[in-house]
CSV table of C-alpha atoms and ligand atoms in Angstrom, one decimal:
chain,number,residue,atom,x,y,z
A,1,MET,CA,0.0,0.0,0.0
A,2,LYS,CA,1.2,3.5,-0.9
A,3,ALA,CA,2.2,6.0,2.0
A,4,HIS,CA,0.5,9.4,2.1
A,5,SER,CA,1.0,12.6,3.9
A,6,PHE,CA,-1.1,15.8,4.1
A,7,GLN,CA,-0.5,19.3,5.4
A,8,THR,CA,-2.5,22.5,5.6
A,9,VAL,CA,-3.1,25.6,7.6
A,10,SER,CA,-4.3,24.7,11.0
A,11,ASP,CA,-6.4,27.8,11.9
A,12,ILE,CA,-9.1,28.7,9.3
A,13,ARG,CA,-11.8,31.3,10.3
A,14,ILE,CA,-14.9,31.9,8.2
A,15,GLU,CA,-16.9,35.2,9.0
A,16,ASN,CA,-19.0,37.4,6.7
A,17,GLY,CA,-17.9,40.7,7.6
A,18,GLY,CA,-15.0,39.4,9.7
A,19,ALA,CA,-12.4,41.5,8.0
A,20,ALA,CA,-13.7,44.6,9.7
A,21,LYS,CA,-12.8,43.1,13.0
A,22,LEU,CA,-9.1,42.7,12.3
A,23,ASP,CA,-8.2,43.5,16.0
A,24,PHE,CA,-10.0,40.1,16.8
A,25,TYR,CA,-8.5,38.1,14.0
A,26,VAL,CA,-4.8,39.1,14.8
A,27,ASP,CA,-5.1,38.2,18.5
A,28,GLY,CA,-2.2,36.0,19.5
A,29,LEU,CA,-0.2,36.5,16.3
A,30,CYS,CA,1.5,39.8,17.1
A,31,PRO,CA,3.1,40.4,20.5
A,32,ASN,CA,4.8,43.8,19.5
A,33,LYS,CA,1.8,45.2,17.8
A,34,ARG,CA,3.5,46.1,14.6
A,35,ILE,CA,1.7,44.9,11.4
A,36,ALA,CA,2.7,45.1,7.8
A,37,VAL,CA,-0.3,44.8,5.3
A,38,ILE,CA,0.7,43.5,1.9
A,39,THR,CA,-2.0,44.4,-0.8
A,40,ASP,CA,-2.4,46.1,-4.2
A,41,LYS,CA,-3.7,49.6,-5.1
A,42,GLY,CA,-6.9,48.1,-6.5
A,43,ILE,CA,-7.9,46.8,-3.0
A,44,VAL,CA,-6.9,50.0,-1.4
A,45,SER,CA,-9.1,52.0,-4.0
A,46,LEU,CA,-12.0,49.8,-3.1
A,47,GLY,CA,-11.8,50.8,0.6
A,48,LEU,CA,-11.9,47.0,1.4
A,49,MET,CA,-9.4,47.3,4.2
A,50,GLU,CA,-10.4,50.5,5.9
A,51,PRO,CA,-12.7,49.1,8.5
A,52,GLY,CA,-10.2,46.4,9.6
A,53,LEU,CA,-7.2,49.0,9.6
A,54,ALA,CA,-9.3,51.3,11.8
A,55,SER,CA,-10.0,48.4,14.3
A,56,LEU,CA,-6.2,47.7,14.5
A,57,ARG,CA,-5.4,51.4,15.1
A,58,ASP,CA,-8.0,51.8,17.6
A,59,ALA,CA,-6.7,48.7,19.5
A,60,GLY,CA,-3.2,50.4,19.6
A,61,TYR,CA,-1.4,48.4,16.8
A,62,GLN,CA,1.0,50.3,14.5
A,63,VAL,CA,0.1,49.4,10.8
A,64,MET,CA,2.1,50.0,7.6
A,65,VAL,CA,0.5,49.3,4.2
A,66,PHE,CA,2.6,48.1,1.4
A,67,ASP,CA,0.3,48.4,-1.8
A,68,ASP,CA,2.8,48.1,-4.5
A,69,VAL,CA,1.9,44.6,-5.5
A,70,VAL,CA,0.8,44.1,-9.0
A,71,ALA,CA,-0.8,41.0,-10.8
A,72,ASP,CA,1.8,38.2,-11.3
A,73,PRO,CA,4.0,39.9,-8.9
A,74,PRO,CA,7.6,40.5,-10.0
A,75,GLU,CA,10.6,39.9,-8.1
A,76,SER,CA,11.6,43.5,-7.9
A,77,ILE,CA,8.2,44.4,-6.1
A,78,VAL,CA,8.9,41.4,-3.6
A,79,LEU,CA,12.4,42.8,-2.8
A,80,LYS,CA,10.9,46.4,-2.3
A,81,GLY,CA,8.4,45.0,0.1
A,82,ILE,CA,11.1,43.1,2.1
A,83,GLU,CA,13.0,46.2,2.5
A,84,ALA,CA,10.1,48.2,3.6
A,85,VAL,CA,8.8,45.5,6.1
A,86,THR,CA,12.4,45.1,7.6
A,87,ASP,CA,12.6,48.9,8.0
A,88,PHE,CA,9.3,49.0,9.8
A,89,GLN,CA,10.1,46.0,12.0
A,90,ALA,CA,6.9,44.2,11.6
A,91,ASP,CA,6.1,41.3,13.7
A,92,LEU,CA,3.0,40.2,11.8
A,93,ILE,CA,2.4,40.1,7.9
A,94,ILE,CA,-1.1,40.3,6.7
A,95,GLY,CA,-1.5,39.3,3.0
A,96,PHE,CA,-4.9,41.0,1.9
A,97,GLY,CA,-6.2,40.5,-1.7
A,98,GLY,CA,-6.0,38.0,-4.5
A,99,GLY,CA,-3.2,35.4,-5.2
A,100,SER,CA,-0.6,38.1,-6.0
A,101,PRO,CA,-0.8,40.1,-2.6
A,102,MET,CA,-0.9,36.8,-0.8
A,103,ASP,CA,1.9,35.3,-2.6
A,104,THR,CA,4.0,38.3,-2.2
A,105,ALA,CA,3.1,38.3,1.6
A,106,LYS,CA,4.3,34.8,1.9
A,107,VAL,CA,7.7,35.5,0.5
A,108,ILE,CA,8.1,38.6,2.5
A,109,ALA,CA,7.2,36.9,5.6
A,110,TYR,CA,9.8,34.1,4.9
A,111,LEU,CA,12.7,36.4,3.8
A,112,VAL,CA,12.4,39.1,6.3
A,113,ALA,CA,12.8,36.3,8.9
A,114,ASN,CA,15.5,34.6,6.8
A,115,PRO,CA,17.5,37.1,4.9
A,116,GLN,CA,19.1,35.7,1.8
A,117,PRO,CA,19.1,36.2,-1.9
A,118,ILE,CA,15.5,35.6,-3.2
A,119,HIS,CA,16.8,33.1,-6.0
A,120,LYS,CA,18.0,30.8,-3.3
A,121,ILE,CA,14.4,29.8,-2.3
A,122,TYR,CA,12.9,29.2,-5.7
A,123,GLY,CA,12.1,25.4,-6.2
A,124,VAL,CA,10.7,22.8,-4.0
A,125,GLY,CA,11.7,22.7,-0.4
A,126,MET,CA,14.4,25.3,-0.4
A,127,ALA,CA,12.9,27.6,2.2
A,128,ILE,CA,13.6,25.7,5.3
A,129,GLY,CA,13.6,28.4,8.1
A,130,LYS,CA,10.6,29.7,9.9
A,131,SER,CA,8.6,32.7,8.5
A,132,LEU,CA,7.2,35.8,10.4
A,133,PRO,CA,3.7,35.1,11.6
A,134,LEU,CA,1.4,35.3,8.7
A,135,LEU,CA,-2.4,35.9,8.4
A,136,LEU,CA,-3.9,35.6,4.8
A,137,ILE,CA,-7.2,37.2,3.8
A,138,PRO,CA,-8.3,36.4,0.1
A,139,THR,CA,-10.5,38.8,-1.8
A,140,THR,CA,-10.8,36.6,-4.8
A,141,ALA,CA,-12.3,33.1,-4.7
A,142,GLY,CA,-9.7,31.4,-7.0
A,143,THR,CA,-6.1,30.7,-6.2
A,144,GLY,CA,-6.5,29.0,-2.9
A,145,SER,CA,-3.1,30.6,-2.2
A,146,GLU,CA,-4.4,31.3,1.5
A,147,VAL,CA,-3.9,27.6,2.3
A,148,THR,CA,-1.1,26.5,-0.1
A,149,ASN,CA,2.8,26.2,0.5
A,150,VAL,CA,3.3,27.9,-2.9
A,151,ALA,CA,4.0,31.4,-4.0
A,152,ILE,CA,4.5,32.3,-7.6
A,153,ILE,CA,6.8,35.1,-8.4
A,154,THR,CA,7.6,36.7,-11.9
A,155,THR,CA,11.4,36.5,-12.6
A,156,GLY,CA,12.8,38.5,-15.4
A,157,GLU,CA,10.4,39.7,-18.1
A,158,THR,CA,8.4,36.6,-18.5
A,159,GLU,CA,9.5,33.6,-16.6
A,160,LYS,CA,7.4,32.6,-13.4
A,161,SER,CA,9.2,30.7,-10.6
A,162,GLY,CA,7.6,28.9,-7.6
A,163,VAL,CA,8.7,28.9,-4.0
A,164,VAL,CA,7.3,25.6,-2.7
A,165,ALA,CA,7.8,25.0,1.0
A,166,ASP,CA,5.9,24.2,4.0
A,167,ALA,CA,7.4,27.4,5.7
A,168,LEU,CA,4.9,29.4,3.5
A,169,TYR,CA,1.9,28.0,5.2
A,170,ALA,CA,0.0,30.8,6.9
A,171,ASP,CA,-0.5,30.8,10.7
A,172,ARG,CA,-4.2,31.9,10.2
A,173,VAL,CA,-6.6,32.4,7.5
A,174,LEU,CA,-9.8,34.5,7.4
A,175,LEU,CA,-12.5,34.0,4.7
A,176,ASP,CA,-14.9,36.9,4.5
A,177,SER,CA,-17.3,36.7,1.7
A,178,ALA,CA,-18.2,40.4,2.1
A,179,LEU,CA,-14.8,41.2,0.5
A,180,THR,CA,-15.8,39.4,-2.7
A,181,VAL,CA,-19.1,41.0,-3.4
A,182,GLY,CA,-17.5,43.7,-5.6
A,183,LEU,CA,-15.5,41.3,-7.6
A,184,PRO,CA,-16.3,42.1,-11.4
A,185,LYS,CA,-18.1,39.3,-13.3
A,186,SER,CA,-15.0,38.7,-15.4
A,187,ILE,CA,-12.7,38.2,-12.4
A,188,THR,CA,-15.3,36.1,-10.5
A,189,ALA,CA,-15.6,33.8,-13.5
A,190,ALA,CA,-11.9,33.4,-14.2
A,191,THR,CA,-10.8,33.0,-10.7
A,192,GLY,CA,-13.6,30.6,-10.1
A,193,ILE,CA,-12.5,28.5,-13.1
A,194,ASP,CA,-9.0,28.5,-11.7
A,195,ALA,CA,-10.2,27.1,-8.4
A,196,MET,CA,-12.2,24.3,-10.3
A,197,VAL,CA,-8.9,23.5,-12.4
A,198,HIS,CA,-7.0,23.2,-9.0
A,199,ALA,CA,-9.4,20.6,-7.9
A,200,ILE,CA,-9.7,18.6,-11.1
A,201,GLU,CA,-5.8,18.6,-11.4
A,202,ALA,CA,-5.3,17.6,-7.8
A,203,TYR,CA,-7.8,14.6,-8.3
A,204,THR,CA,-5.7,13.6,-11.3
A,205,SER,CA,-2.3,14.4,-10.0
A,206,ILE,CA,-0.5,11.3,-10.9
A,207,LYS,CA,2.2,11.2,-8.2
A,208,GLN,CA,0.8,12.7,-5.1
A,209,LYS,CA,-3.0,12.2,-5.4
A,210,ASN,CA,-4.1,10.9,-2.0
A,211,PRO,CA,-7.4,10.1,-0.1
A,212,ILE,CA,-7.5,13.4,1.7
A,213,SER,CA,-6.9,15.5,-1.4
A,214,ASP,CA,-9.4,13.5,-3.3
A,215,ALA,CA,-12.1,14.1,-0.8
A,216,LEU,CA,-11.3,17.9,-0.6
A,217,ALA,CA,-11.2,18.1,-4.5
A,218,LEU,CA,-14.6,16.5,-4.9
A,219,THR,CA,-16.2,18.6,-2.3
A,220,ALA,CA,-14.5,21.7,-3.7
A,221,LEU,CA,-15.8,20.9,-7.2
A,222,SER,CA,-19.3,20.4,-6.1
A,223,LYS,CA,-19.4,23.7,-4.2
A,224,LEU,CA,-17.7,25.7,-7.0
A,225,ARG,CA,-19.8,24.1,-9.7
A,226,ASN,CA,-23.0,24.9,-7.9
A,227,ALA,CA,-22.1,28.6,-7.1
A,228,ILE,CA,-20.0,29.9,-10.0
A,229,VAL,CA,-22.7,30.8,-12.5
A,230,GLN,CA,-24.9,32.2,-9.8
A,231,SER,CA,-22.0,34.3,-8.3
A,232,CYS,CA,-21.5,35.9,-11.7
A,233,ASN,CA,-25.1,36.7,-12.3
A,234,GLU,CA,-25.9,37.7,-8.6
A,235,PRO,CA,-22.6,39.2,-7.4
A,236,GLU,CA,-24.2,40.4,-4.0
A,237,ASN,CA,-25.4,37.0,-3.1
A,238,LEU,CA,-23.3,36.4,0.0
A,239,ASP,CA,-24.3,32.7,0.3
A,240,CYS,CA,-22.8,32.0,-3.2
A,241,ARG,CA,-19.8,34.2,-2.5
A,242,GLU,CA,-19.1,32.4,0.7
A,243,THR,CA,-19.6,29.0,-1.0
A,244,MET,CA,-17.0,30.1,-3.7
A,245,LEU,CA,-14.6,31.1,-1.1
A,246,ILE,CA,-14.9,27.8,0.7
A,247,GLY,CA,-14.6,25.8,-2.5
A,248,ALA,CA,-11.5,27.7,-3.6
A,249,MET,CA,-9.9,27.1,-0.3
A,250,LEU,CA,-10.7,23.4,-0.2
A,251,ALA,CA,-9.3,23.2,-3.8
A,252,GLY,CA,-6.1,25.0,-2.5
A,253,GLN,CA,-5.8,22.4,0.3
A,254,ALA,CA,-6.1,19.6,-2.2
A,255,PHE,CA,-3.5,21.0,-4.9
A,256,SER,CA,-1.1,22.0,-2.1
A,257,ASN,CA,-0.7,18.4,-1.4
A,258,ALA,CA,-1.4,16.9,-4.9
A,259,PRO,CA,-0.1,19.6,-7.2
A,260,VAL,CA,-1.6,20.9,-10.5
A,261,GLY,CA,-0.5,19.6,-14.1
A,262,ALA,CA,-0.8,20.4,-17.7
A,263,VAL,CA,-3.6,22.9,-17.6
A,264,HIS,CA,-1.4,25.1,-15.4
A,265,ALA,CA,1.7,24.4,-17.5
A,266,LEU,CA,0.0,25.5,-20.8
A,267,ALA,CA,-1.6,28.5,-19.0
A,268,TYR,CA,1.7,30.0,-17.6
A,269,PRO,CA,3.1,31.3,-20.8
A,270,LEU,CA,-0.1,33.2,-21.6
A,271,GLY,CA,0.4,35.1,-18.3
A,272,GLY,CA,4.1,35.3,-18.9
A,273,PHE,CA,4.4,36.6,-22.3
A,274,PHE,CA,0.8,38.3,-22.7
A,275,HIS,CA,-0.2,39.2,-19.1
A,276,VAL,CA,-3.4,37.3,-19.5
A,277,PRO,CA,-4.8,36.9,-16.0
A,278,HIS,CA,-4.0,33.6,-14.3
A,279,GLY,CA,-7.6,32.3,-14.1
A,280,LEU,CA,-8.4,33.2,-17.6
A,281,SER,CA,-5.2,31.6,-18.9
A,282,ASN,CA,-6.4,28.4,-17.3
A,283,ALA,CA,-9.9,28.8,-18.5
A,284,LEU,CA,-8.7,29.1,-22.1
A,285,VAL,CA,-6.6,25.9,-22.2
A,286,LEU,CA,-8.6,23.9,-19.8
A,287,THR,CA,-11.1,21.9,-21.9
A,288,GLU,CA,-8.6,21.1,-24.7
A,289,VAL,CA,-6.2,19.8,-22.1
A,290,LEU,CA,-8.9,17.8,-20.4
A,291,LYS,CA,-9.6,16.2,-23.7
A,292,TYR,CA,-6.1,15.4,-24.5
A,293,ASN,CA,-5.6,13.7,-20.9
A,294,GLN,CA,-9.0,11.8,-21.2
A,295,PRO,CA,-7.4,8.6,-22.4
A,296,LYS,CA,-5.3,8.3,-19.4
A,297,ALA,CA,-7.6,10.1,-16.9
A,298,ASP,CA,-10.8,8.5,-18.0
A,299,LYS,CA,-11.6,6.7,-14.8
A,300,TRP,CA,-10.8,9.7,-12.6
A,301,TYR,CA,-12.8,12.2,-14.7
A,302,GLY,CA,-15.6,9.7,-14.6
A,303,GLU,CA,-15.5,9.6,-10.9
A,304,ILE,CA,-15.6,13.3,-10.7
A,305,ALA,CA,-18.6,13.4,-13.0
A,306,GLN,CA,-20.3,10.8,-10.9
A,307,SER,CA,-19.8,12.7,-7.7
A,308,LEU,CA,-21.1,15.9,-9.4
A,309,GLY,CA,-24.2,13.9,-10.5
A,310,LEU,CA,-23.4,14.1,-14.1
A,311,GLY,CA,-23.3,10.3,-14.7
A,312,ASP,CA,-19.9,8.4,-14.7
A,313,SER,CA,-18.7,9.3,-18.3
A,314,SER,CA,-15.5,11.3,-18.3
A,315,SER,CA,-16.9,13.4,-21.2
A,316,ALA,CA,-19.7,14.5,-19.0
A,317,LEU,CA,-17.2,16.5,-16.8
A,318,ILE,CA,-15.5,18.0,-19.9
A,319,ASP,CA,-19.0,19.0,-21.4
A,320,ASP,CA,-19.9,20.5,-18.0
A,321,MET,CA,-16.7,22.8,-18.0
A,322,ILE,CA,-17.6,23.8,-21.6
A,323,ARG,CA,-21.0,24.8,-20.2
A,324,ILE,CA,-19.6,26.8,-17.3
A,325,LYS,CA,-17.1,28.7,-19.6
A,326,HIS,CA,-20.0,29.7,-21.9
A,327,GLU,CA,-22.4,30.6,-19.2
A,328,THR,CA,-19.8,32.7,-17.3
A,329,ALA,CA,-18.9,34.3,-20.7
A,330,VAL,CA,-15.2,34.0,-20.4
A,331,PRO,CA,-13.1,34.6,-23.6
A,332,LEU,CA,-12.8,31.4,-25.4
A,333,THR,CA,-9.8,31.8,-27.8
A,334,LEU,CA,-6.3,33.0,-28.1
A,335,SER,CA,-7.3,35.8,-30.4
A,336,ASP,CA,-10.0,37.0,-27.9
A,337,VAL,CA,-7.0,37.9,-25.7
A,338,ASN,CA,-4.8,39.1,-28.6
A,339,ILE,CA,-2.3,36.3,-28.7
A,340,PRO,CA,-1.1,35.8,-32.4
A,341,ALA,CA,-0.7,32.4,-34.0
A,342,ASP,CA,3.1,33.0,-34.4
A,343,ALA,CA,3.5,33.1,-30.7
A,344,ILE,CA,2.5,29.4,-30.4
A,345,PRO,CA,6.0,27.9,-30.8
A,346,MET,CA,7.5,30.1,-28.3
A,347,MET,CA,4.6,29.5,-25.7
A,348,ALA,CA,4.8,25.7,-26.5
A,349,LYS,CA,8.6,25.6,-25.7
A,350,ASP,CA,8.0,27.6,-22.6
A,351,ALA,CA,5.1,25.4,-21.4
A,352,MET,CA,7.3,22.2,-21.9
A,353,ALA,CA,9.8,23.7,-19.5
A,354,LYS,CA,7.4,23.6,-16.6
A,355,ASP,CA,8.5,20.3,-15.3
A,356,ARG,CA,7.4,21.1,-11.8
A,357,VAL,CA,3.9,20.8,-12.9
A,358,LEU,CA,4.1,18.7,-16.0
A,359,GLN,CA,5.3,15.8,-14.0
A,360,ASN,CA,2.0,15.6,-12.2
A,361,ASN,CA,-0.2,15.3,-15.4
A,362,PRO,CA,-2.0,12.1,-15.9
A,363,ARG,CA,-0.7,11.9,-19.4
A,364,GLU,CA,2.7,12.6,-20.6
A,365,MET,CA,2.6,16.1,-22.5
A,366,THR,CA,4.7,16.6,-25.6
A,367,TYR,CA,5.7,19.7,-27.5
A,368,ASP,CA,3.6,18.7,-30.5
A,369,ALA,CA,0.6,18.1,-28.4
A,370,THR,CA,1.0,21.4,-26.8
A,371,VAL,CA,1.2,23.1,-30.2
A,372,LYS,CA,-1.9,21.3,-31.3
A,373,ILE,CA,-3.8,22.4,-28.1
A,374,TYR,CA,-2.8,26.1,-28.6
A,375,GLU,CA,-3.9,25.8,-32.2
A,376,SER,CA,-7.3,24.5,-31.5
A,377,ILE,CA,-8.1,27.4,-29.4
A,378,LEU,CA,-6.6,30.1,-31.9
B,1,LIG,N1,0.1,30.4,-4.4
B,1,LIG,C1,-0.6,29.7,-5.0
B,1,LIG,O1,-0.9,28.6,-4.6
B,1,LIG,C2,-1.2,30.2,-6.3
B,1,LIG,C3,-2.2,29.3,-7.0
B,1,LIG,C4,-2.7,29.9,-8.2
B,1,LIG,C5,-2.3,31.0,-8.6
B,1,LIG,N2,-1.4,31.8,-7.9
B,1,LIG,C6,-0.9,33.1,-8.4
B,1,LIG,O2,-1.9,34.1,-8.0
B,1,LIG,C7,-2.0,35.2,-8.9
B,1,LIG,C8,-3.4,35.5,-9.4
B,1,LIG,O3,-4.2,35.9,-8.3
B,1,LIG,P1,-5.7,36.3,-8.4
B,1,LIG,O4,-6.2,35.6,-9.7
B,1,LIG,O5,-6.3,36.1,-7.2
B,1,LIG,O6,-5.6,37.6,-9.0
B,1,LIG,P2,-4.8,39.1,-8.5
B,1,LIG,O7,-4.4,38.9,-7.0
B,1,LIG,O8,-3.6,39.0,-9.4
B,1,LIG,O9,-5.7,40.2,-8.8
B,1,LIG,C9,-6.3,40.6,-9.9
B,1,LIG,C10,-7.1,41.8,-9.9
B,1,LIG,O10,-8.3,41.7,-9.1
B,1,LIG,C11,-8.5,42.8,-8.3
B,1,LIG,N3,-9.2,42.3,-7.1
B,1,LIG,C12,-8.9,41.5,-6.1
B,1,LIG,N4,-9.9,41.3,-5.3
B,1,LIG,C13,-10.9,42.2,-5.6
B,1,LIG,C14,-12.1,42.4,-5.1
B,1,LIG,N5,-12.7,41.7,-4.1
B,1,LIG,N6,-12.9,43.2,-5.8
B,1,LIG,C15,-12.5,43.9,-6.9
B,1,LIG,N7,-11.2,43.6,-7.5
B,1,LIG,C16,-10.4,42.7,-6.8
B,1,LIG,C17,-7.0,43.1,-7.8
B,1,LIG,O11,-6.8,44.5,-7.4
B,1,LIG,C18,-6.2,42.9,-9.2
B,1,LIG,O12,-6.3,44.1,-10.0
B,1,LIG,C19,-1.1,34.9,-10.0
B,1,LIG,O13,0.3,35.5,-9.7
B,1,LIG,C20,-0.9,33.4,-9.9
B,1,LIG,O14,0.3,32.9,-10.5
B,1,LIG,C21,-0.9,31.3,-6.8
B,2,LIG,FE1,-4.2,28.3,-10.5
């Protein structure tokens, strides 16, 4: 029998409106009362943090806000954040936002506590010290970054590198559905599909699939599938928003232990070269990669379909994902996101270099198959 192991964040809180009570949610994490909040300017301009910051200041905390994070965070911004947080002498880091601020916060929390050149921690298991205390508060229901041991940083112009290490697990997570009601439909759809991809790819993760990640992936998919279209159409429906946040978090727990595969490998170059948002990149390549994987993943896709009440055929899962893409109105082709045909060889070469994720795919991916998949969504 195969041995398994499973790790996750040990302290997960869920409260609609909870982010307004940050003084309560930082309790026990911050003895010196100096907090650095890592976020982006979009979040600041929406005023999402204001009530929570006021509650901290009223309770006597010193707070600095580093809001320079941008989507697909570049290394240079992480380094700037490390300097600001070190100068401020924070004893708690809060990552507040989508995957980009949360990933940035994770790396800052690690490198402020363990000063060293950032390139030394890229890869799997390279960050072995202990991070500063870390509280993560997602404002998108997608990446699951709040419960993963992964941070994705853009290195150079186009390349993305991952830091994968248990030191990146947060000390506490807060899911607050009120933060997500203002998410535009396009971001709700793309980030929600990203979460569904995490669950599907965790369930078919050929090396590290395990009974716990399987159970989480199936529950995540059921929640996300039931809520994604309604969340797009009824943005202020808090029940749906909370279901999406919980689904994305469960999918994050699953793929943190049973890592993602070829959908992510083929999606990365779309973000790296053309700045297509992460969730949308995944949505674009998703169904064609599922079709490619089908001969090897037939049984697993069938099990997912059955648990979703779609019958036991693997095609039913693929058809349902196509339906969700149409009903959430995500762009469907590379030309919809201004990617030209002549970029395909370069993107395929880049995708094939993503060994860290390709090794988890249920069917071996080849350069020719990658080119064909991109051509089929041109
Ligand atoms: N660490 C992981 O496990 C993991 C997993 C998947 C993806 N990622 C990474 O996460 C990043 C993508 O994260 P993302 O998809 O959450 O998007 P994001 O964090 O890049 O944010 C995208 C945009 O959405 C806006 N936004 C966020 N929350 C909002 C809200 N509530 N209302 C209105 N606007 C809001 C932001 O201001 C930003 O402009 C990528 O860098 C990707 O590589 C990490
Ligand atoms: Fe993802």
